[in-house]
Amino acid sequence: MNTRTAAAALAAGALLALTACSSSSDDEADTKPTSSASEQELTQEQKDDAAKSAGLPPEPTGETRQQLLDALAKAAPDVVKYEDDAIDAARNQCMSINGGGGKLDWSASQRFTYEDVTTTEAQGKAINEALKSSGFCNV
């Protein structure tokens, strides 16, 4: 009988705790800051400049894209199984390379490991060399 009483007391306490966490009044919602009309979104040119400053190359298209995929395939054939993932990983790896990041071979092995593709640190080193020698990371 004591366990039933204890369970009921715990349930009642939980309900009280939940009601204490109810949402705030409408008055408080009105005091939240809103974006002003003077704030403007960045233009595409400003976004591109910021990406370039961060060392992020533009997304390759056409022949440039194929050349990048071919260079990556020579370094680690499986990484191009998912082309879009490989392109994203290459662009992000360039940010690390261009930013002077540490453990570049390890980070490449992590970035180029996805779904059923596993990339070793040795392959990561080859990928970094391919990205540098291809000129893709030069922004």
PDB file of C-alpha atoms in Angstrom:
ATOM      1  CA  MET A   1       0.000   0.000   0.000  1.00  0.00           C
ATOM      2  CA  ASN A   2       2.911   2.385   0.679  1.00  0.00           C
ATOM      3  CA  THR A   3       4.227   1.998  -2.883  1.00  0.00           C
ATOM      4  CA  ARG A   4       0.857   3.058  -4.300  1.00  0.00           C
ATOM      5  CA  THR A   5       0.793   6.128  -2.106  1.00  0.00           C
ATOM      6  CA  ALA A   6       4.371   6.973  -3.010  1.00  0.00           C
ATOM      7  CA  ALA A   7       3.641   6.533  -6.735  1.00  0.00           C
ATOM      8  CA  ALA A   8       0.586   8.766  -6.483  1.00  0.00           C
ATOM      9  CA  ALA A   9       2.583  11.427  -4.625  1.00  0.00           C
ATOM     10  CA  LEU A  10       5.335  11.311  -7.259  1.00  0.00           C
ATOM     11  CA  ALA A  11       2.792  11.606 -10.078  1.00  0.00           C
ATOM     12  CA  ALA A  12       1.123  14.572  -8.373  1.00  0.00           C
ATOM     13  CA  GLY A  13       4.503  16.223  -7.867  1.00  0.00           C
ATOM     14  CA  ALA A  14       5.380  15.712 -11.506  1.00  0.00           C
ATOM     15  CA  LEU A  15       2.124  17.326 -12.591  1.00  0.00           C
ATOM     16  CA  LEU A  16       2.767  20.315 -10.356  1.00  0.00           C
ATOM     17  CA  ALA A  17       6.273  20.657 -11.743  1.00  0.00           C
ATOM     18  CA  LEU A  18       4.950  20.609 -15.293  1.00  0.00           C
ATOM     19  CA  THR A  19       2.398  23.312 -14.601  1.00  0.00           C
ATOM     20  CA  ALA A  20       5.161  25.471 -13.120  1.00  0.00           C
ATOM     21  CA  CYS A  21       6.981  25.226 -16.469  1.00  0.00           C
ATOM     22  CA  SER A  22       4.088  26.574 -18.511  1.00  0.00           C
ATOM     23  CA  SER A  23       4.729  29.148 -21.219  1.00  0.00           C
ATOM     24  CA  SER A  24       5.127  32.825 -20.471  1.00  0.00           C
ATOM     25  CA  SER A  25       2.413  35.410 -20.886  1.00  0.00           C
ATOM     26  CA  ASP A  26       1.669  37.229 -24.114  1.00  0.00           C
ATOM     27  CA  ASP A  27       3.128  40.421 -22.643  1.00  0.00           C
ATOM     28  CA  GLU A  28       6.590  38.872 -22.543  1.00  0.00           C
ATOM     29  CA  ALA A  29       6.277  37.696 -26.139  1.00  0.00           C
ATOM     30  CA  ASP A  30       5.736  41.288 -27.247  1.00  0.00           C
ATOM     31  CA  THR A  31       9.090  42.380 -25.795  1.00  0.00           C
ATOM     32  CA  LYS A  32      11.165  40.079 -28.014  1.00  0.00           C
ATOM     33  CA  PRO A  33      13.365  41.990 -30.434  1.00  0.00           C
ATOM     34  CA  THR A  34      12.391  41.919 -34.077  1.00  0.00           C
ATOM     35  CA  SER A  35      14.571  42.599 -37.058  1.00  0.00           C
ATOM     36  CA  SER A  36      14.399  46.161 -38.205  1.00  0.00           C
ATOM     37  CA  ALA A  37      13.804  47.315 -41.746  1.00  0.00           C
ATOM     38  CA  SER A  38      17.288  48.843 -41.764  1.00  0.00           C
ATOM     39  CA  GLU A  39      18.901  45.410 -41.416  1.00  0.00           C
ATOM     40  CA  GLN A  40      19.581  43.957 -44.836  1.00  0.00           C
ATOM     41  CA  GLU A  41      20.529  40.505 -45.948  1.00  0.00           C
ATOM     42  CA  LEU A  42      23.935  40.084 -47.497  1.00  0.00           C
ATOM     43  CA  THR A  43      24.138  40.201 -51.240  1.00  0.00           C
ATOM     44  CA  GLN A  44      25.387  37.140 -53.098  1.00  0.00           C
ATOM     45  CA  GLU A  45      28.609  39.002 -53.851  1.00  0.00           C
ATOM     46  CA  GLN A  46      29.131  39.672 -50.125  1.00  0.00           C
ATOM     47  CA  LYS A  47      28.469  36.003 -49.338  1.00  0.00           C
ATOM     48  CA  ASP A  48      30.937  34.919 -52.036  1.00  0.00           C
ATOM     49  CA  ASP A  49      33.571  37.334 -50.694  1.00  0.00           C
ATOM     50  CA  ALA A  50      33.088  36.009 -47.155  1.00  0.00           C
ATOM     51  CA  ALA A  51      33.424  32.408 -48.352  1.00  0.00           C
ATOM     52  CA  LYS A  52      36.566  33.299 -50.290  1.00  0.00           C
ATOM     53  CA  SER A  53      38.031  35.037 -47.228  1.00  0.00           C
ATOM     54  CA  ALA A  54      37.367  31.873 -45.213  1.00  0.00           C
ATOM     55  CA  GLY A  55      39.257  29.806 -47.802  1.00  0.00           C
ATOM     56  CA  LEU A  56      36.147  28.100 -49.206  1.00  0.00           C
ATOM     57  CA  PRO A  57      36.393  27.589 -52.955  1.00  0.00           C
ATOM     58  CA  PRO A  58      33.242  28.043 -55.020  1.00  0.00           C
ATOM     59  CA  GLU A  59      31.247  24.937 -55.843  1.00  0.00           C
ATOM     60  CA  PRO A  60      32.792  23.553 -59.025  1.00  0.00           C
ATOM     61  CA  THR A  61      30.691  22.943 -62.106  1.00  0.00           C
ATOM     62  CA  GLY A  62      31.205  21.395 -65.504  1.00  0.00           C
ATOM     63  CA  GLU A  63      34.739  20.397 -66.373  1.00  0.00           C
ATOM     64  CA  THR A  64      36.200  21.812 -63.147  1.00  0.00           C
ATOM     65  CA  ARG A  65      33.890  19.528 -61.167  1.00  0.00           C
ATOM     66  CA  GLN A  66      34.905  16.501 -63.212  1.00  0.00           C
ATOM     67  CA  GLN A  67      38.604  17.330 -62.861  1.00  0.00           C
ATOM     68  CA  LEU A  68      38.193  17.528 -59.087  1.00  0.00           C
ATOM     69  CA  LEU A  69      36.329  14.204 -58.974  1.00  0.00           C
ATOM     70  CA  ASP A  70      39.032  12.596 -61.135  1.00  0.00           C
ATOM     71  CA  ALA A  71      41.792  13.916 -58.830  1.00  0.00           C
ATOM     72  CA  LEU A  72      39.947  12.619 -55.766  1.00  0.00           C
ATOM     73  CA  ALA A  73      39.358   9.233 -57.421  1.00  0.00           C
ATOM     74  CA  LYS A  74      43.100   8.869 -58.066  1.00  0.00           C
ATOM     75  CA  ALA A  75      43.815   9.601 -54.400  1.00  0.00           C
ATOM     76  CA  ALA A  76      41.053   7.420 -52.922  1.00  0.00           C
ATOM     77  CA  PRO A  77      38.728   5.752 -55.439  1.00  0.00           C
ATOM     78  CA  ASP A  78      35.785   5.112 -53.117  1.00  0.00           C
ATOM     79  CA  VAL A  79      35.316   8.744 -52.039  1.00  0.00           C
ATOM     80  CA  VAL A  80      33.713   9.695 -55.356  1.00  0.00           C
ATOM     81  CA  LYS A  81      31.002   7.046 -54.996  1.00  0.00           C
ATOM     82  CA  TYR A  82      28.816   9.863 -53.697  1.00  0.00           C
ATOM     83  CA  GLU A  83      29.896  12.775 -55.879  1.00  0.00           C
ATOM     84  CA  ASP A  84      28.011  15.543 -54.064  1.00  0.00           C
ATOM     85  CA  ASP A  85      29.392  14.394 -50.706  1.00  0.00           C
ATOM     86  CA  ALA A  86      32.901  14.312 -52.186  1.00  0.00           C
ATOM     87  CA  ILE A  87      32.542  17.851 -53.550  1.00  0.00           C
ATOM     88  CA  ASP A  88      31.262  19.165 -50.209  1.00  0.00           C
ATOM     89  CA  ALA A  89      34.043  17.397 -48.333  1.00  0.00           C
ATOM     90  CA  ALA A  90      36.659  18.780 -50.741  1.00  0.00           C
ATOM     91  CA  ARG A  91      35.417  22.348 -50.326  1.00  0.00           C
ATOM     92  CA  ASN A  92      35.411  22.027 -46.527  1.00  0.00           C
ATOM     93  CA  GLN A  93      38.847  20.421 -46.528  1.00  0.00           C
ATOM     94  CA  CYS A  94      40.140  23.362 -48.555  1.00  0.00           C
ATOM     95  CA  MET A  95      38.983  25.685 -45.781  1.00  0.00           C
ATOM     96  CA  SER A  96      41.162  23.727 -43.354  1.00  0.00           C
ATOM     97  CA  ILE A  97      44.099  23.675 -45.749  1.00  0.00           C
ATOM     98  CA  ASN A  98      43.812  27.378 -46.556  1.00  0.00           C
ATOM     99  CA  GLY A  99      43.282  28.255 -42.901  1.00  0.00           C
ATOM    100  CA  GLY A 100      46.413  26.450 -41.785  1.00  0.00           C
ATOM    101  CA  GLY A 101      44.479  23.798 -39.868  1.00  0.00           C
ATOM    102  CA  GLY A 102      46.179  21.038 -37.960  1.00  0.00           C
ATOM    103  CA  LYS A 103      45.847  17.282 -38.421  1.00  0.00           C
ATOM    104  CA  LEU A 104      44.913  17.771 -42.073  1.00  0.00           C
ATOM    105  CA  ASP A 105      45.355  14.121 -43.021  1.00  0.00           C
ATOM    106  CA  TRP A 106      43.139  13.013 -40.161  1.00  0.00           C
ATOM    107  CA  SER A 107      40.486  15.638 -40.895  1.00  0.00           C
ATOM    108  CA  ALA A 108      40.422  14.604 -44.561  1.00  0.00           C
ATOM    109  CA  SER A 109      39.920  10.993 -43.520  1.00  0.00           C
ATOM    110  CA  GLN A 110      36.969  12.097 -41.385  1.00  0.00           C
ATOM    111  CA  ARG A 111      35.429  14.407 -43.993  1.00  0.00           C
ATOM    112  CA  PHE A 112      35.626  11.817 -46.734  1.00  0.00           C
ATOM    113  CA  THR A 113      34.092   9.046 -44.623  1.00  0.00           C
ATOM    114  CA  TYR A 114      30.367   8.863 -45.258  1.00  0.00           C
ATOM    115  CA  GLU A 115      27.638   6.269 -45.644  1.00  0.00           C
ATOM    116  CA  ASP A 116      29.490   3.074 -46.654  1.00  0.00           C
ATOM    117  CA  VAL A 117      32.757   4.820 -47.606  1.00  0.00           C
ATOM    118  CA  THR A 118      35.601   4.671 -45.089  1.00  0.00           C
ATOM    119  CA  THR A 119      38.701   6.739 -45.720  1.00  0.00           C
ATOM    120  CA  THR A 120      42.001   6.074 -43.976  1.00  0.00           C
ATOM    121  CA  GLU A 121      44.424   8.708 -42.794  1.00  0.00           C
ATOM    122  CA  ALA A 122      46.869   7.627 -45.521  1.00  0.00           C
ATOM    123  CA  GLN A 123      44.140   8.220 -48.096  1.00  0.00           C
ATOM    124  CA  GLY A 124      43.438  11.539 -46.391  1.00  0.00           C
ATOM    125  CA  LYS A 125      47.043  12.521 -47.006  1.00  0.00           C
ATOM    126  CA  ALA A 126      46.714  11.590 -50.680  1.00  0.00           C
ATOM    127  CA  ILE A 127      43.475  13.582 -50.904  1.00  0.00           C
ATOM    128  CA  ASN A 128      45.182  16.649 -49.409  1.00  0.00           C
ATOM    129  CA  GLU A 129      48.011  16.356 -51.921  1.00  0.00           C
ATOM    130  CA  ALA A 130      45.482  16.029 -54.753  1.00  0.00           C
ATOM    131  CA  LEU A 131      43.542  19.081 -53.575  1.00  0.00           C
ATOM    132  CA  LYS A 132      46.709  21.154 -53.350  1.00  0.00           C
ATOM    133  CA  SER A 133      48.317  20.003 -56.610  1.00  0.00           C
ATOM    134  CA  SER A 134      45.092  20.357 -58.590  1.00  0.00           C
ATOM    135  CA  GLY A 135      44.856  23.998 -57.578  1.00  0.00           C
ATOM    136  CA  PHE A 136      41.287  23.516 -56.391  1.00  0.00           C
ATOM    137  CA  CYS A 137      42.019  24.983 -52.971  1.00  0.00           C
ATOM    138  CA  ASN A 138      43.586  28.121 -54.414  1.00  0.00           C
ATOM    139  CA  VAL A 139      41.008  30.834 -53.824  1.00  0.00           C
TER     140      VAL A 139
END
